[in-house]
Short mmCIF file of C-alpha atoms and ligand atoms in Angstrom, two decimals:
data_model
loop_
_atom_site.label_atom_id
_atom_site.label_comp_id
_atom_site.label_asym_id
_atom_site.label_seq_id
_atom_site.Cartn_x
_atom_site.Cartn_y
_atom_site.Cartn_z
CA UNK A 20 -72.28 -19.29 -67.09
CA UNK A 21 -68.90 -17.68 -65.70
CA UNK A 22 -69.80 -14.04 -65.13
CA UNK A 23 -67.06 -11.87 -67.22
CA UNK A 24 -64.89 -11.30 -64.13
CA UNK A 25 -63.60 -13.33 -62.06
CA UNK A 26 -61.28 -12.91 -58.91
CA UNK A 27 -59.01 -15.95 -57.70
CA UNK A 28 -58.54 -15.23 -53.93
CA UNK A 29 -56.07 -16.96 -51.35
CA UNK A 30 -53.36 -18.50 -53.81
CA UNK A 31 -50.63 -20.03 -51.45
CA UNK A 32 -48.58 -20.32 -54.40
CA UNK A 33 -48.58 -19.30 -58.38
CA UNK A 34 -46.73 -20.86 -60.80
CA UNK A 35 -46.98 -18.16 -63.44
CA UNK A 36 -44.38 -20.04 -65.38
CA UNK A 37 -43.67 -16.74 -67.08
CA UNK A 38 -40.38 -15.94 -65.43
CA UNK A 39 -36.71 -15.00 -66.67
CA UNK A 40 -34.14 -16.99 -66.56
CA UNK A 41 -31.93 -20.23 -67.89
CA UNK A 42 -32.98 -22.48 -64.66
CA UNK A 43 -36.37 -24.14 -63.99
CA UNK A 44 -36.50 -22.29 -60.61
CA UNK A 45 -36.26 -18.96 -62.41
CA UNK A 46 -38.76 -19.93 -64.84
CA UNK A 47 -41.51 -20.85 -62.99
CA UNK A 48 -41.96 -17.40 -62.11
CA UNK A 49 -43.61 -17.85 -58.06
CA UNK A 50 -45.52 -15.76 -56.31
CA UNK A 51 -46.81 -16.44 -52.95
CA UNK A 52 -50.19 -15.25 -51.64
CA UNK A 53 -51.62 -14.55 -55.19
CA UNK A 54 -54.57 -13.15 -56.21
CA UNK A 55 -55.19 -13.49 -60.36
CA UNK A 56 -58.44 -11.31 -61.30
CA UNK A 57 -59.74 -12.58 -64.99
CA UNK A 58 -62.14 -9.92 -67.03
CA UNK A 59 -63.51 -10.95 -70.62
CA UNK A 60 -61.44 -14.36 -70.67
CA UNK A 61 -57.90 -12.63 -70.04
CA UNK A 62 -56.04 -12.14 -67.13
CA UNK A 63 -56.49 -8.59 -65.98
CA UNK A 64 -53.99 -8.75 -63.15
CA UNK A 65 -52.05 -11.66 -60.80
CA UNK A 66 -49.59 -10.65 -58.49
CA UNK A 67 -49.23 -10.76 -54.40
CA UNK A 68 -52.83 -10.09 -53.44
CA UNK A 69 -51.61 -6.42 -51.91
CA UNK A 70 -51.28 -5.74 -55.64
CA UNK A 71 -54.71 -6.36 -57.24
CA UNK A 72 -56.17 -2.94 -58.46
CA UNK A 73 -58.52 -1.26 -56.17
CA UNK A 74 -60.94 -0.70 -58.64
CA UNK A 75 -61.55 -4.69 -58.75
CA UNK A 76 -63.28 -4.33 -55.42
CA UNK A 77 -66.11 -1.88 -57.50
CA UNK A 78 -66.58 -4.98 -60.11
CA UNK A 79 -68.85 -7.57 -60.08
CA UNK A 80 -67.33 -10.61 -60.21
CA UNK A 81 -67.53 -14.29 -58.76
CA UNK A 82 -65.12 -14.59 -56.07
CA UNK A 83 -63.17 -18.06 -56.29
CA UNK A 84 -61.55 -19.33 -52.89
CA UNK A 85 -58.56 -21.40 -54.15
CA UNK A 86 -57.92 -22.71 -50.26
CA UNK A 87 -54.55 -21.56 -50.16
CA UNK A 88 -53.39 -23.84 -52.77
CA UNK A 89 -51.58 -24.06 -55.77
CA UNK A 90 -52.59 -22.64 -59.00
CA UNK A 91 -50.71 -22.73 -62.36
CA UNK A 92 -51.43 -22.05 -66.14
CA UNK A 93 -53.23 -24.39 -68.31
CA UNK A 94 -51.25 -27.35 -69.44
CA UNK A 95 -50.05 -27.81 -73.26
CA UNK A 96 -50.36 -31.74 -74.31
CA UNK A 97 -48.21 -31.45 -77.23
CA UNK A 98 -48.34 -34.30 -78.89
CA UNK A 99 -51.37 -37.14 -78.86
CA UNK A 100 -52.72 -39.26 -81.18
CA UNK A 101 -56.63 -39.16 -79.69
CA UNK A 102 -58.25 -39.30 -82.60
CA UNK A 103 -58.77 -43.06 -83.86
CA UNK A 104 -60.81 -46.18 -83.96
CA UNK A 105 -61.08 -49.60 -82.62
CA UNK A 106 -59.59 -51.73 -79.15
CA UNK A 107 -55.79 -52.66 -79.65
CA UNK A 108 -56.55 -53.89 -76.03
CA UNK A 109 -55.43 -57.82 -77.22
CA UNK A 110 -52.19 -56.22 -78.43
CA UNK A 111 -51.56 -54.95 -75.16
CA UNK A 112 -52.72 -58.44 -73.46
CA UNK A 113 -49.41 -60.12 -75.97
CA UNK A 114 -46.88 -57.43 -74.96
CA UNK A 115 -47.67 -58.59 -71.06
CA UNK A 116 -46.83 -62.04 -72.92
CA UNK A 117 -43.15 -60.84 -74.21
CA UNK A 118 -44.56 -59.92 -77.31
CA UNK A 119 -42.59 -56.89 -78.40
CA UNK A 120 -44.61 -53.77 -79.87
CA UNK A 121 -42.37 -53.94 -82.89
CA UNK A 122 -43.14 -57.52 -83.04
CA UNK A 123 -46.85 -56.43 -83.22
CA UNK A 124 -46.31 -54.29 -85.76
CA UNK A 125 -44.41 -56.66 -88.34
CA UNK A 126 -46.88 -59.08 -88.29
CA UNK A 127 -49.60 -56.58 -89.26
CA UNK A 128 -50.73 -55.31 -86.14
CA UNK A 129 -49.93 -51.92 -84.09
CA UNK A 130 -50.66 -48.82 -86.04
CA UNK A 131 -52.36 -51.04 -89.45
CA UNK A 132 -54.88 -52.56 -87.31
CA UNK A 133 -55.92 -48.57 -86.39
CA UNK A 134 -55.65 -47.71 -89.73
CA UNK A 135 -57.86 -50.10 -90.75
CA UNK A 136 -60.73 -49.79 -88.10
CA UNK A 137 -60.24 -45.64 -88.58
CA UNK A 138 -61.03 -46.05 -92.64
CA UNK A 139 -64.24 -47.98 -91.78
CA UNK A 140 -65.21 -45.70 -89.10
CA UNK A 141 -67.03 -42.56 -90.00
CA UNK A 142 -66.21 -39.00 -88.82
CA UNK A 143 -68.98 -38.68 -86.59
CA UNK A 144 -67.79 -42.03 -84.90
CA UNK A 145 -64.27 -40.40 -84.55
CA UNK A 146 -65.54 -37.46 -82.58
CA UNK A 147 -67.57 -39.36 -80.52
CA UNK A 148 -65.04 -41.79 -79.29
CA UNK A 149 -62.44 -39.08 -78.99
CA UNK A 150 -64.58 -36.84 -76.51
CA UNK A 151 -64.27 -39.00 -73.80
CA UNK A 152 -60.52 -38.75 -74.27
CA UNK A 153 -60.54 -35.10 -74.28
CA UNK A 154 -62.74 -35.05 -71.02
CA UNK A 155 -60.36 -36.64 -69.38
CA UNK A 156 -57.20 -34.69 -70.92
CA UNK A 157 -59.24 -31.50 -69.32
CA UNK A 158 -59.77 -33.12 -66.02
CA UNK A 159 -56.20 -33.55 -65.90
CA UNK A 160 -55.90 -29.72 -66.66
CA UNK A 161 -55.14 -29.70 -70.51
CA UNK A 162 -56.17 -26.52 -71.95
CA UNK A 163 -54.19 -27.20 -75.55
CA UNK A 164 -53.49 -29.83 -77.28
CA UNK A 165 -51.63 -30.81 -80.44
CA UNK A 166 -53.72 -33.84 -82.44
CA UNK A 167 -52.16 -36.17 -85.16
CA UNK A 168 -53.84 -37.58 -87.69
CA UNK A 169 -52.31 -40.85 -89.48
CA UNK A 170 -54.68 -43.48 -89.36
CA UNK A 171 -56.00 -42.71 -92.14
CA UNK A 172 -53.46 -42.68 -94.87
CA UNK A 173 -55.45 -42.27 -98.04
CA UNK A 174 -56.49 -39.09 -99.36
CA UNK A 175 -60.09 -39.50 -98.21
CA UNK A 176 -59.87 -40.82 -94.53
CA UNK A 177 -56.68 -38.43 -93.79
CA UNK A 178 -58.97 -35.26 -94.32
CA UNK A 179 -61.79 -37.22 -92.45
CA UNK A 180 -59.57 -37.76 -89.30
CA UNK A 181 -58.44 -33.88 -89.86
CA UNK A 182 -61.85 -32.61 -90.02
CA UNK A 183 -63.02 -34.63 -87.10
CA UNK A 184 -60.50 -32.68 -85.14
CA UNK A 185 -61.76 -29.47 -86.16
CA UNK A 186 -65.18 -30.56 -85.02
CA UNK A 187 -63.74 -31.58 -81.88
CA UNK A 188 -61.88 -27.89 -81.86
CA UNK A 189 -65.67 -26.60 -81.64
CA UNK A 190 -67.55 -29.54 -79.22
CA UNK A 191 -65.47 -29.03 -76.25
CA UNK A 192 -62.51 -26.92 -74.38
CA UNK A 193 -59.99 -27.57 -74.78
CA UNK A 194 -58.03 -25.70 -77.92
CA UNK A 195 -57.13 -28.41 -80.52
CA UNK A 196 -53.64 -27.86 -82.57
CA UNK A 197 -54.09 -29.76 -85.71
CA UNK A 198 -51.37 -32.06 -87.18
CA UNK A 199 -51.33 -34.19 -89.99
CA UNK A 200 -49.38 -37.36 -90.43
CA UNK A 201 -49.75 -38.84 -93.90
CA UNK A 202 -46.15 -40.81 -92.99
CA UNK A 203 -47.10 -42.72 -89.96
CA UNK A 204 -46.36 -45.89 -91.92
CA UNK A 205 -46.67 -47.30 -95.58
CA UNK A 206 -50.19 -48.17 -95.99
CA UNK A 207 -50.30 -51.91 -97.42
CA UNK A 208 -51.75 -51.19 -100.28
CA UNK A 209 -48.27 -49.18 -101.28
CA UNK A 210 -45.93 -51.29 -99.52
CA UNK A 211 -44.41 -52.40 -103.07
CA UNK A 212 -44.76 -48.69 -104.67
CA UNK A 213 -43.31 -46.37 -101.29
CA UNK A 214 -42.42 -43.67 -103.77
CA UNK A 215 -45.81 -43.39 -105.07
CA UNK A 216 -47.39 -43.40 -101.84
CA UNK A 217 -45.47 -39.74 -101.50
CA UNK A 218 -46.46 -38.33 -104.80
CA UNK A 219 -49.98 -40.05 -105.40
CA UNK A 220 -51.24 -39.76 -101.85
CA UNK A 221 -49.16 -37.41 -100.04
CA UNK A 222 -48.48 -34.57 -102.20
CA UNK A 223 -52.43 -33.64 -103.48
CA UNK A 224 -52.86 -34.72 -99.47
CA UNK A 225 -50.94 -31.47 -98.05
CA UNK A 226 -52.24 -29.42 -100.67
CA UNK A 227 -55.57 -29.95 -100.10
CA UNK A 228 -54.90 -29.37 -96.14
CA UNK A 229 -53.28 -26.42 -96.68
CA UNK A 230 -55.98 -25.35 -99.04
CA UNK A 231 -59.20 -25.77 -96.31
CA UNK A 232 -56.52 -24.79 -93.62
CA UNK A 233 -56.94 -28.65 -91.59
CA UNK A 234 -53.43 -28.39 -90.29
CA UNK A 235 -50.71 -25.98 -89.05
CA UNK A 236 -47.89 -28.83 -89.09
CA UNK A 237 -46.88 -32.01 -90.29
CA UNK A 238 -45.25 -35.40 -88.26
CA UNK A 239 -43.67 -38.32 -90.08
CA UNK A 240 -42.31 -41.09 -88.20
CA UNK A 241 -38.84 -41.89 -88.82
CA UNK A 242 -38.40 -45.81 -88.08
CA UNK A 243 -37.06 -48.59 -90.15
CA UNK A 244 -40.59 -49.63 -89.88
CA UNK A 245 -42.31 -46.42 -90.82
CA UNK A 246 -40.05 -43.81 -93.01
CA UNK A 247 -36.49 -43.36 -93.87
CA UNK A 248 -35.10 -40.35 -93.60
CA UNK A 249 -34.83 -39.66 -97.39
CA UNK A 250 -38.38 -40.16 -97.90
CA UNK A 251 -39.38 -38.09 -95.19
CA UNK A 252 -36.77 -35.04 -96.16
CA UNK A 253 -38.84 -34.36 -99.49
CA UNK A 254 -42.10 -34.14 -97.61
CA UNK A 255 -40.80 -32.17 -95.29
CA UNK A 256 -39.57 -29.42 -98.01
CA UNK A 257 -43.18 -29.82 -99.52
CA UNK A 258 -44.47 -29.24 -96.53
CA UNK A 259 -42.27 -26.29 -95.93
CA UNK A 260 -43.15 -24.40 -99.11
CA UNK A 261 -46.91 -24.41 -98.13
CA UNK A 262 -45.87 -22.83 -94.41
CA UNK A 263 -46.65 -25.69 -92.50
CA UNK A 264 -44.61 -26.09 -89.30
CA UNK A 265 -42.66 -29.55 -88.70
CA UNK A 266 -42.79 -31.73 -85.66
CA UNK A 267 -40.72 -35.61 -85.88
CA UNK A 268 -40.83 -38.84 -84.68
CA UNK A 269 -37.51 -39.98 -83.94
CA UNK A 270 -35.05 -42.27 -82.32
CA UNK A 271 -38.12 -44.25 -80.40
CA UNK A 272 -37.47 -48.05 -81.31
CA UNK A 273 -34.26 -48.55 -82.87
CA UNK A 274 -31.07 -46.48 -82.16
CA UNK A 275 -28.66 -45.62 -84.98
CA UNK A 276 -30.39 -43.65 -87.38
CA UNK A 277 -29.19 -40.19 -85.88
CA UNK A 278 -32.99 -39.17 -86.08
CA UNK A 279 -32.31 -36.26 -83.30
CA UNK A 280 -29.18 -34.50 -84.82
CA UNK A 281 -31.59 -34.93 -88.79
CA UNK A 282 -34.43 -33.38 -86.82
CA UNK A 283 -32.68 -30.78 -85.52
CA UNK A 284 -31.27 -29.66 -89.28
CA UNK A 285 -34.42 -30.48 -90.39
CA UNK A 286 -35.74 -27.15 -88.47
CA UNK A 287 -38.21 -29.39 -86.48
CA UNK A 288 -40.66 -27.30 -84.02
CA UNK A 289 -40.24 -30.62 -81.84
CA UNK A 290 -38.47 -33.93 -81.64
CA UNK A 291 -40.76 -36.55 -80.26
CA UNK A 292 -39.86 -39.92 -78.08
CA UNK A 293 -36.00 -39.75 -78.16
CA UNK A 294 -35.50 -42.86 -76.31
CA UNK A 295 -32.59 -43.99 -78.79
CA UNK A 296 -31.06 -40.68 -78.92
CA UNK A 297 -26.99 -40.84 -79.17
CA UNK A 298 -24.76 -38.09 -77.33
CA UNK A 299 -24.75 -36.73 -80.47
CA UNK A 300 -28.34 -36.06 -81.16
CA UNK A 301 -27.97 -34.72 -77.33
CA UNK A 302 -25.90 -32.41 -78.36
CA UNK A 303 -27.36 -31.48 -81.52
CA UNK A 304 -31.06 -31.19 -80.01
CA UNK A 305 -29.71 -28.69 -77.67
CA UNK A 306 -27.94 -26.76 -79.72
CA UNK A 307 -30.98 -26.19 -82.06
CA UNK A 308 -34.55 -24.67 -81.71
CA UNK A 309 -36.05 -27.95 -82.06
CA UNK A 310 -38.20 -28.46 -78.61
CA UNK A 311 -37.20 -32.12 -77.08
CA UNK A 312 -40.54 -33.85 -76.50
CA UNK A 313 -40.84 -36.43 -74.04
CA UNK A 314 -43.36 -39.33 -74.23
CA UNK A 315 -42.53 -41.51 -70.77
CA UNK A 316 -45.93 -43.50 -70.38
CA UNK A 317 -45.21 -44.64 -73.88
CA UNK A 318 -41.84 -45.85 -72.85
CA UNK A 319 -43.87 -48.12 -69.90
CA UNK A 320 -46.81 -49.10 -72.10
CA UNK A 321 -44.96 -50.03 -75.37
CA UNK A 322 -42.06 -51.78 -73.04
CA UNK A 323 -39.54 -49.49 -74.73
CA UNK A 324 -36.06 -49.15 -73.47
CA UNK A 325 -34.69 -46.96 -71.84
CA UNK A 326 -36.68 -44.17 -70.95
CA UNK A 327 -35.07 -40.85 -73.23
CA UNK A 328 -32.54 -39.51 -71.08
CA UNK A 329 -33.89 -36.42 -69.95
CA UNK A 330 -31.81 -35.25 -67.52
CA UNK A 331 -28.70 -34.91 -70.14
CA UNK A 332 -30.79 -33.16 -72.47
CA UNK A 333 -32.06 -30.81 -69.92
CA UNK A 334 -28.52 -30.60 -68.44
CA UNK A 335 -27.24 -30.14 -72.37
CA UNK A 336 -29.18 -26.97 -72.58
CA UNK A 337 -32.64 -28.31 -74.58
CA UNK A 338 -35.96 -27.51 -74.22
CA UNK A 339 -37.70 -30.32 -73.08
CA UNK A 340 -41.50 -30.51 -73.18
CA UNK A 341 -43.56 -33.54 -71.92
CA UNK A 342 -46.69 -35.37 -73.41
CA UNK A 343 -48.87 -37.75 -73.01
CA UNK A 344 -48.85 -39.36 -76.08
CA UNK A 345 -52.42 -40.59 -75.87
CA UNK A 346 -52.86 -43.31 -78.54
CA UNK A 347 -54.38 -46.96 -78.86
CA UNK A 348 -50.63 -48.70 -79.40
CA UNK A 349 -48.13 -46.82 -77.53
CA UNK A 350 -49.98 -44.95 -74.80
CA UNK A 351 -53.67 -45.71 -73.80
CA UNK A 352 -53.05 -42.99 -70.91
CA UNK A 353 -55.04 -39.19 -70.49
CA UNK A 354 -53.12 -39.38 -67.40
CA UNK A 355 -51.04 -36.35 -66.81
CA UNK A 356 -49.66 -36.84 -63.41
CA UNK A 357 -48.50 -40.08 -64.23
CA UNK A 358 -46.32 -38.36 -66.87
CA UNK A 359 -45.27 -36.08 -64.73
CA UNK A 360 -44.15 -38.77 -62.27
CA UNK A 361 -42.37 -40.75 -64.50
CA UNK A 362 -40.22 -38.18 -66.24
CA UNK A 363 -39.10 -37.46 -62.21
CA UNK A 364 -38.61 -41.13 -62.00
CA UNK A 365 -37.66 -42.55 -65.10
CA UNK A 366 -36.66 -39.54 -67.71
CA UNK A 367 -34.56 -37.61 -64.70
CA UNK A 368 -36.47 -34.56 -64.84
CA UNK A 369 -37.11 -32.05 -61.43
CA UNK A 370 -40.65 -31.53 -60.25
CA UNK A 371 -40.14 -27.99 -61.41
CA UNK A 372 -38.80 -29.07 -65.08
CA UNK A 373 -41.18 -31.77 -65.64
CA UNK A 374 -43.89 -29.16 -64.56
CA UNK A 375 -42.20 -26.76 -66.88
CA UNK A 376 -42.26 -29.49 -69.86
CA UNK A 377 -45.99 -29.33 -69.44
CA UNK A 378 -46.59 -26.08 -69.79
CA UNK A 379 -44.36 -23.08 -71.03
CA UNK A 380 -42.36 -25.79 -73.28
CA UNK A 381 -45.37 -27.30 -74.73
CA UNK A 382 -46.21 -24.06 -75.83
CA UNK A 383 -42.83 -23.59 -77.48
CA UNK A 384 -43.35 -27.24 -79.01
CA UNK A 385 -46.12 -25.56 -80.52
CA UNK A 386 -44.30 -22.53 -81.79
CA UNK A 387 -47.33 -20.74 -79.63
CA UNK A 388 -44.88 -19.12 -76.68
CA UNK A 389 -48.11 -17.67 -74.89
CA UNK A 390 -49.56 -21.17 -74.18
CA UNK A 391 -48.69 -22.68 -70.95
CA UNK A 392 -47.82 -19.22 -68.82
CA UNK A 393 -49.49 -16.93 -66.65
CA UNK A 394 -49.14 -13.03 -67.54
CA UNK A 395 -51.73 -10.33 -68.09
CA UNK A 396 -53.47 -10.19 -71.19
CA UNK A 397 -53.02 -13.70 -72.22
CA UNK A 398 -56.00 -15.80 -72.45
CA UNK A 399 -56.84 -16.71 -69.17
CA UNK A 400 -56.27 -20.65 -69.14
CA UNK A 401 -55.59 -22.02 -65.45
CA UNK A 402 -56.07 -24.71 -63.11
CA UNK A 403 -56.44 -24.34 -59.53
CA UNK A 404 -55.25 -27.62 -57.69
CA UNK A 405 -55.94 -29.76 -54.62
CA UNK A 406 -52.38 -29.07 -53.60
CA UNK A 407 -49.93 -26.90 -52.28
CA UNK A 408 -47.35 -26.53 -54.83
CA UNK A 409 -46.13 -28.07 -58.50
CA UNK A 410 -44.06 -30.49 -56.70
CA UNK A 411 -47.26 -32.71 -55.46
CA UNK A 412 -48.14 -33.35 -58.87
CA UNK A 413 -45.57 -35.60 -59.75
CA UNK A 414 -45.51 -36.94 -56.45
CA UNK A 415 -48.88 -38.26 -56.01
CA UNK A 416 -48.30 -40.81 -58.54
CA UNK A 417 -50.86 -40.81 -61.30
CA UNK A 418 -53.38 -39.08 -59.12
CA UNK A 419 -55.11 -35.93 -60.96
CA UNK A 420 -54.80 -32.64 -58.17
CA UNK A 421 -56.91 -30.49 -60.43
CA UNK A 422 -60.02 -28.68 -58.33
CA UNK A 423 -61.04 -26.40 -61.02
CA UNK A 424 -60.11 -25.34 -64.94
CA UNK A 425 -60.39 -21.86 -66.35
CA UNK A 426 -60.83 -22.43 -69.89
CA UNK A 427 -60.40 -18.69 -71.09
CA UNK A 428 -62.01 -17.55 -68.57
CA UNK A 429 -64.88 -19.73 -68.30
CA UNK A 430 -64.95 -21.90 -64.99
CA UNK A 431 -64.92 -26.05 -64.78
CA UNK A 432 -65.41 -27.69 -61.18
CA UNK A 433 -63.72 -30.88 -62.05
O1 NIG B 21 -46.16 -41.80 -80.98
N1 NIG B 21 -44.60 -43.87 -83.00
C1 NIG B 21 -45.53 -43.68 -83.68
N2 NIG B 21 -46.79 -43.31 -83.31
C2 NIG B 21 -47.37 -43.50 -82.04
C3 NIG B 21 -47.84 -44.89 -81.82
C4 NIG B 21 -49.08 -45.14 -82.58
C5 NIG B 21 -49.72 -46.50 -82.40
O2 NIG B 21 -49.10 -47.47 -81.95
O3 NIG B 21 -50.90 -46.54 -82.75
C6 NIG B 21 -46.43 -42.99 -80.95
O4 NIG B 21 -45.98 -43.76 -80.09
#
């Protein structure tokens, strides 16, 4: 047991990722030779360490040495699929062949073959394959993250996959963000009757979410092989009336469709993937609330091209969060530093903005601005790291840092 207070001693550097300003630099809000003291799961005080009350010295609290390293906020994931069943492993074995993932997916593969395992699995299956997956997210310092469902797509296994991640919510730390995805793709069974999918399935499927409160948002994928646009504006304005909030799949596989300028009218909390985005939606993305969300391990493990252009949407003005995506098709990956990397590498991004996508901006993607910063009274989420600042994270290339998670307040030796 973590005793109630904690003190965090010899910080070389703090991200608190709580500053003012319009540039990354500003915004990661840095304070060398910290001190953060945590009482009753929130942060009390963090500052330069000739700041910390003197009354902390009278408290009795475990006394962390962080080495002179780096230590940051918890990070938001905002956007995974982790909840699912089966091995697409053999899929991944034909795309090393040329096979493409949309190839996959029109001959009855990619996200059918999940749905299918996922109905025959039950709930108690779900959580137990998806706490692995979640132990590792935490290792990598995850403190929050967003879950889809999706791979269910009839009433009955949608609220399974939904209530699986609320049991997860209670079975281990880190805080789950619930989102269901009723339009992932057309189930086969309505691939003849699309329309009645949405009204037979979808429609008592969001009411009875919103009625045992499974879900705070909704996703559809917008794809010529998932949704059109049309389809998925009506859900959307269902979804709407009953409060939920609205994240998007969009411009991932195909380019044309203007997904990122809809999303953005759409009101979208976030904009996932983005890889097909046109100046336009560029423009229109930044221009908007809508949080750009940015998915580069699924680029490299679906074989997508190119990687979303980061660096004009960050450059544009947008808020630009990262994730890892995790999912059995797209991204088999927990691994957060290797995200990190390739959004440097591949997406454009700073070490300082693609550290910033992974935690103040997730939180935005989330609509939950506390998440992913540093400032007293917030819940005290925050990893201590093997490192001396933000900037090794990406560089060590897919190589977790993280010495220690504070999950409010409570203390993980990873
Ligand atoms: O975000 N694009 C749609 N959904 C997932 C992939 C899911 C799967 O292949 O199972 C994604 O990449």
């Amino acid at each position: 047991m973590t005793p109630d207070n904690v003190i965090i001693r010899n910080i070389g550097l703090l991200a608190t990722c709580d500053g003012v300003g319009s540039n990354a630099d500003e915004q990661l809000g840095l304070v060398r030779d910290a001190v953060v003291w945590i009482s009753g799961g929130t942060v009390q005080f963090l500052g330069p360490k000739q700041g910390l009350p003197h009354h902390a010295a009278k408290v009795d609290a475990l006394e962390v040495d962080a080495d002179g390293g780096f230590v940051g906020p918890g990070l938001v994931d905002c956007h995974t699929h982790v909840v699912f069943a089966g091995d697409r492993s053999f899929e991944f074995e034909a795309r090393c062949s040329g096979k493409s993932y949309l190839d996959i997916a029109n001959a009855g593969g990619g996200i059918q073959h999940t749905v299918r395992a996922t109905r025959a699995a039950p709930e108690a299956t779900l959580v137990a394959d998806a706490l692995p997956r979640l132990n590792r997210l935490f290792s990598h310092g995850v403190t929050t993250a967003e879950v889809k469902s999706g791979y269910g797509l009839d009433l009955s296994s949608e609220i399974k996959m939904l209530r699986a991640i609320a049991s997860l919510n209670q079975q281990q730390p880190i805080s789950l963000h619930a989102t269901a995805m009723p339009l992932h793709v057309v189930p086969l069974e309505f691939a003849q009757a699309r329309g009645e999918y949405l009204t037979k399935i979808v429609t008592p499927l969001l009411e009875q979410i919103h009625e045992e409160k499974l879900a705070t948002a909704v996703d559809a994928f917008v794809e010529q092989s998932a949704f059109t646009k049309d389809e998925s504006s009506q859900y959307l304005k269902a979804a709407r009336r009953l409060g939920f909030g609205i994240h998007l799949h969009v411009d991932q596989l195909t380019s044309g469709a203007a997904g990122a300028e809809w999303a953005a009218a759409e009101g979208a909390w976030s904009a996932s993937h983005l890889e097909q985005i046109s100046t336009r939606g560029i423009r229109a993305i930044s221009a908007s609330h809508t949080v750009a969300v940015l998915a580069p391990a699924s680029t490299l493990f679906a074989r997508v091209r190119p990687y979303a252009p980061g660096r004009a949407l960050v450059d544009g003005g947008a808020t630009v969060a990262l994730c890892t995506n995790v999912n059995p098709g797209s991204s088999l990956s927990e691994n957060v530093a290797l995200t990190m990397s390739l959004a440097c590498l591949e997406n454009g991004l700073t070490p300082a903005e693609a550290y910033l996508a992974f935690t103040r901006n997730g939180g935005l993607a989330l609509r939950s601005p506390s998440l992913g910063r540093l400032k007293t009274g917030n819940t005290a989420d925050l990893v201590t790291y093997r490192a001396n600042s933000y900037r090794d994270l990406p560089y060590h290339l897919a190589t977790s840092l993280v010495r220690e998670v504070f999950k409010g307040g409570t203390r993980f030796v990873i």
